[in-house]
GROMACS .gro file of C-alpha atoms in nm:
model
  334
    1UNK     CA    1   3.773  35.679   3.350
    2UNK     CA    2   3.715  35.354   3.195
    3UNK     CA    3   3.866  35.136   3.489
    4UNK     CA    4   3.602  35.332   3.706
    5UNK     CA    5   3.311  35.135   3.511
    6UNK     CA    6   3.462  34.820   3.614
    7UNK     CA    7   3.518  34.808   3.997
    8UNK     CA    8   3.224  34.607   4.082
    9UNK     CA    9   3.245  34.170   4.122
   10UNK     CA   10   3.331  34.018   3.768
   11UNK     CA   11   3.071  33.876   3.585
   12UNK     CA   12   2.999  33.814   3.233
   13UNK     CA   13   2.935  34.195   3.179
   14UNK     CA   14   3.235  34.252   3.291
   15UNK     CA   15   3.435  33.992   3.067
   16UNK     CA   16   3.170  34.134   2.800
   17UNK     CA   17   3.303  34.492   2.878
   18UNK     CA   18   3.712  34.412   2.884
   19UNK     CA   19   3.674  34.236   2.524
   20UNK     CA   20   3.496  34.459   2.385
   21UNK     CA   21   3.723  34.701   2.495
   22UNK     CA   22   4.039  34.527   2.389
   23UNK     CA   23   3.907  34.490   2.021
   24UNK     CA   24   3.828  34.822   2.000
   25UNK     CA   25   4.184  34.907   2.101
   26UNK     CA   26   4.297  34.632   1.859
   27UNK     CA   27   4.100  34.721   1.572
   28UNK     CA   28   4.266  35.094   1.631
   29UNK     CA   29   4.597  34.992   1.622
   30UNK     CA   30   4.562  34.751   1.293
   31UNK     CA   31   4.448  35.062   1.174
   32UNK     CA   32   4.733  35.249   1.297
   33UNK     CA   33   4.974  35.010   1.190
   34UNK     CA   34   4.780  34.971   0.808
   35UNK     CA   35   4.833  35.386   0.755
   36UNK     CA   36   5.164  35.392   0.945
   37UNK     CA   37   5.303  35.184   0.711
   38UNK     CA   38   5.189  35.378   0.436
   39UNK     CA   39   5.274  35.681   0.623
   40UNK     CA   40   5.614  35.522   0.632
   41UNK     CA   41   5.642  35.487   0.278
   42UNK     CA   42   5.500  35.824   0.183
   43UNK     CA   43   5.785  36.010   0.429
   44UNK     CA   44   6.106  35.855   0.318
   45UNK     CA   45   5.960  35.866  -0.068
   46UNK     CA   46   5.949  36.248  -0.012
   47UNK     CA   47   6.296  36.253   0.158
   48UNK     CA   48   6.450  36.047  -0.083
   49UNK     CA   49   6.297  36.249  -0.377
   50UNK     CA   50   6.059  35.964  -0.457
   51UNK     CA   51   5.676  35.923  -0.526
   52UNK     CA   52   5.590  35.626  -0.259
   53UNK     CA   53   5.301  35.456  -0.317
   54UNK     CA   54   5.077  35.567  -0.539
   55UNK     CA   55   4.890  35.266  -0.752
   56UNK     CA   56   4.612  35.104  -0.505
   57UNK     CA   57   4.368  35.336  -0.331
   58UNK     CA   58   4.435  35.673  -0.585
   59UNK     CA   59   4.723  35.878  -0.632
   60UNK     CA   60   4.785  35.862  -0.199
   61UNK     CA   61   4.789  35.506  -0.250
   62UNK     CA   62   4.582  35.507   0.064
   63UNK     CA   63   4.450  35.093  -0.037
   64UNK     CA   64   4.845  35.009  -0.063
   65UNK     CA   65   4.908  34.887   0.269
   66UNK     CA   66   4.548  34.694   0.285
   67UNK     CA   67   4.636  34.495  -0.040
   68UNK     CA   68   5.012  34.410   0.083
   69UNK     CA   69   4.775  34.238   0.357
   70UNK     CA   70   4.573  34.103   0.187
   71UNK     CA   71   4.862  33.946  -0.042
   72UNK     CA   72   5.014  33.798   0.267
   73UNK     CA   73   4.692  33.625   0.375
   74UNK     CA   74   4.649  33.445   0.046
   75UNK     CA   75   5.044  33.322   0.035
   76UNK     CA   76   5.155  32.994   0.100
   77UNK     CA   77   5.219  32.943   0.466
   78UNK     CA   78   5.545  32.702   0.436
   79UNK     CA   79   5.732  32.534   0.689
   80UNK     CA   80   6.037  32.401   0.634
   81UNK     CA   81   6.102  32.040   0.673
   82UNK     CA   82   6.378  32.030   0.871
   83UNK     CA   83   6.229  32.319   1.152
   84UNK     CA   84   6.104  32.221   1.473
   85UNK     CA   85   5.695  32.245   1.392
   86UNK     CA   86   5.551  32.337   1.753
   87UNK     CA   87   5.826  32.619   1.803
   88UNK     CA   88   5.822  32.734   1.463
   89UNK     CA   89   5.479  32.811   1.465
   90UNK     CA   90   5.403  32.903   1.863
   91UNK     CA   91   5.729  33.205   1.808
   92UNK     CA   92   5.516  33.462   1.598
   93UNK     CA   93   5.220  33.477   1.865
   94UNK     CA   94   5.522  33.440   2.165
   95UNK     CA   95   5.656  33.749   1.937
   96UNK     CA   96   5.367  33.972   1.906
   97UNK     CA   97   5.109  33.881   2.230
   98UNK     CA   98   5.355  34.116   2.497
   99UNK     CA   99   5.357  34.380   2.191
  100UNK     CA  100   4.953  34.439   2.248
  101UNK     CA  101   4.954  34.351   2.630
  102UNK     CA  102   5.183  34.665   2.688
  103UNK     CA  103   4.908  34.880   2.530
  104UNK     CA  104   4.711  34.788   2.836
  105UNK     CA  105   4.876  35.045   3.053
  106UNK     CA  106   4.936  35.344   2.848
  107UNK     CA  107   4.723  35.668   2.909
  108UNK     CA  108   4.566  35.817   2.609
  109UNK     CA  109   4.407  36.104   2.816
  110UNK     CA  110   4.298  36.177   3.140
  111UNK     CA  111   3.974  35.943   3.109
  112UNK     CA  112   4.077  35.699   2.862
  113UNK     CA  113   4.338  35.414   2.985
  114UNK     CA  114   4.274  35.051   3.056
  115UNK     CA  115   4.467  34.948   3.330
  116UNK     CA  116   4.585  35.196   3.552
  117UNK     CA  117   4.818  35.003   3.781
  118UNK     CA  118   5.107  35.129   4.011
  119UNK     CA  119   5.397  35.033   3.832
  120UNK     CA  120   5.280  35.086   3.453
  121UNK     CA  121   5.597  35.151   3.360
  122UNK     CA  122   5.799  34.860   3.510
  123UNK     CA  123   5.503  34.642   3.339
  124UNK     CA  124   5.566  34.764   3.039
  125UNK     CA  125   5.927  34.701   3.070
  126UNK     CA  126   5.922  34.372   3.194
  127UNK     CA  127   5.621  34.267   2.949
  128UNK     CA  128   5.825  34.414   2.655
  129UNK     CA  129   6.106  34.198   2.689
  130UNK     CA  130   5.927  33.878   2.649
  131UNK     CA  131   5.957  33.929   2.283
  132UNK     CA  132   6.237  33.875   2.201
  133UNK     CA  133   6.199  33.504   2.331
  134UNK     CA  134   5.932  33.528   2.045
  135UNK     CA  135   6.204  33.636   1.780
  136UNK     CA  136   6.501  33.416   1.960
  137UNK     CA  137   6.272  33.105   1.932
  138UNK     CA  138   6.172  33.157   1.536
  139UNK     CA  139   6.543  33.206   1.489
  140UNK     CA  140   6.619  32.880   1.614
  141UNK     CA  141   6.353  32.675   1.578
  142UNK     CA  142   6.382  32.748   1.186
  143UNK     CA  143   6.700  32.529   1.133
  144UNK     CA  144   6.863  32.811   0.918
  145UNK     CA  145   7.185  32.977   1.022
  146UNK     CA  146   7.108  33.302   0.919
  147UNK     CA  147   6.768  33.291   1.086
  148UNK     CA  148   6.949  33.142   1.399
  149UNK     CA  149   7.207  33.447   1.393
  150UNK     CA  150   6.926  33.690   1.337
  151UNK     CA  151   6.821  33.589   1.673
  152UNK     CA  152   7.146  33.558   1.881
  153UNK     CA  153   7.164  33.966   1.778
  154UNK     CA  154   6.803  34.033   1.854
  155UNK     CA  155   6.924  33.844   2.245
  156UNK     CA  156   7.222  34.026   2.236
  157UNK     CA  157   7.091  34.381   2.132
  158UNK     CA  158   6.818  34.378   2.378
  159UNK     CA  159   7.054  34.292   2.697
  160UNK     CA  160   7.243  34.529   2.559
  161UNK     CA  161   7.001  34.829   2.545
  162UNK     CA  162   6.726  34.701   2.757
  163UNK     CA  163   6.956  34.841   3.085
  164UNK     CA  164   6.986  35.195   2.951
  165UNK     CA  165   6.635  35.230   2.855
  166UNK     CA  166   6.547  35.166   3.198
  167UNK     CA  167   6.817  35.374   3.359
  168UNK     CA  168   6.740  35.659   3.142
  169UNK     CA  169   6.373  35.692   3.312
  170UNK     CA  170   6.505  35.668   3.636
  171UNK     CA  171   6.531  36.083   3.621
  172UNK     CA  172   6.190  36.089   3.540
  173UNK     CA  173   6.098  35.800   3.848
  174UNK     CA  174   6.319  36.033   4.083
  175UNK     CA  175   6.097  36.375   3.993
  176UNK     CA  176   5.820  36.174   3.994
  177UNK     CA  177   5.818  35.947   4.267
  178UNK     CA  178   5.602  35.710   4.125
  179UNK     CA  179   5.604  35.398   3.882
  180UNK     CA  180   5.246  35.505   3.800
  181UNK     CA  181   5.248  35.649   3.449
  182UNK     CA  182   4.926  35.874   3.518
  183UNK     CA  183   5.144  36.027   3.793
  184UNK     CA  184   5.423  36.083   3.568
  185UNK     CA  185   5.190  36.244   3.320
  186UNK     CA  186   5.036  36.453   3.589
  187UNK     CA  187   5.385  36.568   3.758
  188UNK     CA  188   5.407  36.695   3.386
  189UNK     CA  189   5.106  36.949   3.389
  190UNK     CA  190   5.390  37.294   3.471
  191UNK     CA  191   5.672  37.151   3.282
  192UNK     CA  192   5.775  36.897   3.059
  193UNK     CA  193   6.006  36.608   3.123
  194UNK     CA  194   6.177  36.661   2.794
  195UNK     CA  195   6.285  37.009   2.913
  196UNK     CA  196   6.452  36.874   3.272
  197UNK     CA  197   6.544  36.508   3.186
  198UNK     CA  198   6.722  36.613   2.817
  199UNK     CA  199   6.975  36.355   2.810
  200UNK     CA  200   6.751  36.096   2.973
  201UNK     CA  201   6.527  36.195   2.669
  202UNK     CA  202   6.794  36.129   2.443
  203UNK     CA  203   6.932  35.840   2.592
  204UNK     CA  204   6.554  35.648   2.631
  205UNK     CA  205   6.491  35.776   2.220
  206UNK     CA  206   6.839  35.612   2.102
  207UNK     CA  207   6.801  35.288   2.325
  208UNK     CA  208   6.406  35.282   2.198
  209UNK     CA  209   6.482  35.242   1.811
  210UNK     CA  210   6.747  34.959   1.919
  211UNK     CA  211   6.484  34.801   2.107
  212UNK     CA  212   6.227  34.828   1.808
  213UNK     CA  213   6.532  34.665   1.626
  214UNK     CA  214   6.506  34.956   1.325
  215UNK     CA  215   6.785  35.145   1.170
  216UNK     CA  216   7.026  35.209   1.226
  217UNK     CA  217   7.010  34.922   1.456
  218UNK     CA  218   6.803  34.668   1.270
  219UNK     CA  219   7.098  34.393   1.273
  220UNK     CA  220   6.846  34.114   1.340
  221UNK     CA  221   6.722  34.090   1.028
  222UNK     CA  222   6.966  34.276   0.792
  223UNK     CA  223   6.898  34.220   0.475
  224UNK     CA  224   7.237  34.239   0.296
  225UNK     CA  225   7.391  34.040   0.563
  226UNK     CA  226   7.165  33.791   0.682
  227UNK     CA  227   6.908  33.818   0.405
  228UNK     CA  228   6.641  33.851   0.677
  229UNK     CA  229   6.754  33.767   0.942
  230UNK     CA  230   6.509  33.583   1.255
  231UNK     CA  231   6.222  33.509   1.005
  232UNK     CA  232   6.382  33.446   0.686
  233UNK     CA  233   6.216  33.070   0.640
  234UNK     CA  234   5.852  33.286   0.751
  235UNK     CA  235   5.609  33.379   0.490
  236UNK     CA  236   5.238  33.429   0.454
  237UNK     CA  237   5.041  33.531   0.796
  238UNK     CA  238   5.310  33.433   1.021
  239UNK     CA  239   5.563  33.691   0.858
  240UNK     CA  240   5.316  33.956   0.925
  241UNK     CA  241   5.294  33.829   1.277
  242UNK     CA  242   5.616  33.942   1.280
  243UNK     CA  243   5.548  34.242   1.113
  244UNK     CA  244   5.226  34.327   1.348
  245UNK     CA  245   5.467  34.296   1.643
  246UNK     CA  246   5.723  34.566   1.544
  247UNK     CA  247   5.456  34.761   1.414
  248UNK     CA  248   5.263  34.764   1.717
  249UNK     CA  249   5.595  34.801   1.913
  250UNK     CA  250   5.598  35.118   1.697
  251UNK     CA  251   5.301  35.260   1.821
  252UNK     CA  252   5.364  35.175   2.176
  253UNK     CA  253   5.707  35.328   2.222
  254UNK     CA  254   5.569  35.672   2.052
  255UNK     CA  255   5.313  35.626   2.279
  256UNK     CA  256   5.566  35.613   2.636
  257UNK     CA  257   5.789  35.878   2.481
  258UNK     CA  258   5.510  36.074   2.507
  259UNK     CA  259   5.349  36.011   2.809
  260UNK     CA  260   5.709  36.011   2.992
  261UNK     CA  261   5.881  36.321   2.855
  262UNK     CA  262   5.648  36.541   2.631
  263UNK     CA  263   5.320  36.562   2.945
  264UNK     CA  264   5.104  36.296   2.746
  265UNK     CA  265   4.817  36.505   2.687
  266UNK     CA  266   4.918  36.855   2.868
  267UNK     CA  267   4.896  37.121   2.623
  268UNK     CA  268   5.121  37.410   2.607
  269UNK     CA  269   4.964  37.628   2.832
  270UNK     CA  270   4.831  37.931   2.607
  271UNK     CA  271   4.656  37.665   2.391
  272UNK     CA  272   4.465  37.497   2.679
  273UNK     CA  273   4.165  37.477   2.494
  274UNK     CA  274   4.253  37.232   2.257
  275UNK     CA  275   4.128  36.832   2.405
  276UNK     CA  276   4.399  36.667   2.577
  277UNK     CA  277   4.309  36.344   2.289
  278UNK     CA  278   4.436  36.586   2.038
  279UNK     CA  279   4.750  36.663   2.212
  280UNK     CA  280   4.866  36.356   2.257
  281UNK     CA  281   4.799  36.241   1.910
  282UNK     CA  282   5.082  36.572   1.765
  283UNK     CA  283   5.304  36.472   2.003
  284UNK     CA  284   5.240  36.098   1.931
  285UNK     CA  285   5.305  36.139   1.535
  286UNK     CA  286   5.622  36.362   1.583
  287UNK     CA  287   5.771  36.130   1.772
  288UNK     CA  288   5.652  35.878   1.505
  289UNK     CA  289   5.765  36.144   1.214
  290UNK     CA  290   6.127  36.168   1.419
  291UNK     CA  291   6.155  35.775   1.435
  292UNK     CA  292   6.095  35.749   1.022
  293UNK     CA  293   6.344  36.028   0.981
  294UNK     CA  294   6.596  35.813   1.153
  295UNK     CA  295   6.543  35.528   0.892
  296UNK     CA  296   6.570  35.718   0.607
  297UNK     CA  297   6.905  35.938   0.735
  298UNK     CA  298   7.111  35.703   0.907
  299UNK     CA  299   7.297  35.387   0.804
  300UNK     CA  300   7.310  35.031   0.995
  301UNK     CA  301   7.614  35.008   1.208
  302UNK     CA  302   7.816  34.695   1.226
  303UNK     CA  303   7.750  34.435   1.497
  304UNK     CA  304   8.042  34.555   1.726
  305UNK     CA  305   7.969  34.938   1.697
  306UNK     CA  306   7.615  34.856   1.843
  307UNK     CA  307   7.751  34.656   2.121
  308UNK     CA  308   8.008  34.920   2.250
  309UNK     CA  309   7.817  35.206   2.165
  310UNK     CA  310   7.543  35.057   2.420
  311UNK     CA  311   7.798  34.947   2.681
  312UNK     CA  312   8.046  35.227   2.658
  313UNK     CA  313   7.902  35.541   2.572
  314UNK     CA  314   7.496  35.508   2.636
  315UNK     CA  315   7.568  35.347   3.002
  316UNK     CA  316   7.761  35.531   3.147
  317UNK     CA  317   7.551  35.877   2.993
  318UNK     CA  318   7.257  35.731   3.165
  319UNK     CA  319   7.410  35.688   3.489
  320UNK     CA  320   7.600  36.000   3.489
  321UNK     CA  321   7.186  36.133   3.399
  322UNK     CA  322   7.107  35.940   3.716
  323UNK     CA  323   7.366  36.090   3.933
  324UNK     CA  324   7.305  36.455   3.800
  325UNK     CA  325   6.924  36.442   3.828
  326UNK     CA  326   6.974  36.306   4.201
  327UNK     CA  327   7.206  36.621   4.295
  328UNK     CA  328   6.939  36.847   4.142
  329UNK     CA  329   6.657  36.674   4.296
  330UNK     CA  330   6.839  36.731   4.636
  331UNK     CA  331   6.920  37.037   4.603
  332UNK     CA  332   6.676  37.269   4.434
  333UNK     CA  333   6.351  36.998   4.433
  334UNK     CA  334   6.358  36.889   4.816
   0.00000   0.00000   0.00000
């Protein structure tokens, strides 16, 4: 295990070590993030009977993504006249900084994770939150009342489903006993979360795509309403900041879905000699696949359907889930 190389008194090698570390894991999810986006593209074209991208990079369009980028580096950066300067250009960095510091704490496999701390997952809960003072602050500090809307919904949508997110692991905490999410991967090596916390599955994959603010629940920057919403006065690098962030957001959610209710890297038990990397990485891209299918299938709901669909219906679920998983626990767990 990585952390195992590091337990001696820091010194340079150390510092050396933990960077070198963290831009490997950076450079892996740019890539991740470059080919998701194209992977992106390439699924709903085939659902929606299109092509997708298919000029830069051959007929996969494989180059697409990297020359979007690369467009967006050599843009204008413009900022308007009337914004507040320091906060208009501090809120993409506030926005995407917690996005990679999550990434810190999820386990890949059983010998590669960074930071294996008790409470993983209340880190990454608490960490994860701090962006949306990232996307509330570009929304105001932009002077534009459709940008400044854009990010009273992102505030309201995330107090809104931030609570059952959290009370939909709670099931998995109670089987579990631990915050630690190598525990909760290990409790995981007989059975499955998935398979005994069902609606706590569906409740945390629901609440996750409002959190990651896509559809159907991508109201803080929807485009026929509020053109685009938080970062409609952004362009050039610090539009992809924003972009990087959800993107990255993207990748880390897949990443706790699987690690809290499809065993992380446990393979299904007749096909134990596949590595545990490989495991992870199917599970990782169907929960990825399942999150693009939503976009292309489902249309946004209106403002007031998101806010009592998360107070009235995915609420109470979860804490009926909590209730339920507590009898079971007591009585057939003990």
């Amino acid at each position: 295990m990585i952390t195992d190389l590091l337990q001696s008194a820091p010194s340079w090698t150390n510092v050396g070590i933990f960077f070198g570390l963290a831009t490997a894991l950076l450079m892996v999810v740019l890539g991740f993030v470059t080919y998701g986006i194209l992977a992106e593209r390439k699924v709903m074209g085939f659902m929606q009977g299109r092509v997708g991208p298919n000029q830069v990079g051959g007929r996969w369009g494989l180059l697409q993504t990297v020359a979007d980028v690369l467009k967006l580096l050599l843009k204008e950066d413009t900022i308007p006249k009337a914004a507040d300067k320091p906060l208009f250009i501090l809120a993409p960095v506030i926005a995407f900084t917690p996005a990679f510091m999550v990434l810190a704490v999820i386990p890949f496999t059983d010998a590669f994770r960074f930071a294996d701390i008790g409470v993983g997952l209340l880190y990454y809960i608490a960490v994860s939150g701090i962006t949306t003072v990232g996307i509330v602050t570009g929304g105001w500090a932009s002077n534009n009342k459709y940008a400044l809307l854009g990010g009273m919904r992102a505030a309201a949508q995330m107090i809104s489903y931030e609570i059952p997110l959290v009370m939909s692991v709670i099931g998995v905490i109670l089987f579990t006993g631990s915050l630690n999410l190598v525990d909760i991967v290990n409790a995981q090596s007989d059975i499955w979360y998935i398979f005994i916390q069902p609606v706590g599955f569906l409740v945390f994959l629901i609440a996750s795509v409002a959190e990651l603010n896509r559809v159907p629940f991508d109201l803080p920057e929807a485009e026929s309403e509020l053109v685009a919403g938080f970062h409609v006065e952004y362009s050039g690098f610090r539009w992809a900041f924003f972009m990087l962030a959800e993107y990255v957001y993207f990748f880390a959610m897949a990443s706790l879905t699987t690690v809290l209710f499809l065993g992380g890297w446990h393979p299904v038990m007749f096909l134990d000699f596949i590595p545990g990397a490989v495991w992870f990485a199917l599970k990782f891209s169907l929960v990825i696949f399942i999150l693009i299918w939503f976009r292309v299938t489902f249309p946004r709901i209106k403002a007031d359907q998101l806010m009592e669909f998360g107070w009235k219906v995915l609420l109470p679920v979860a804490l009926a889930n909590i209730f339920i998983t507590a009898v079971i626990k007591e009585l057939f767990f003990r």
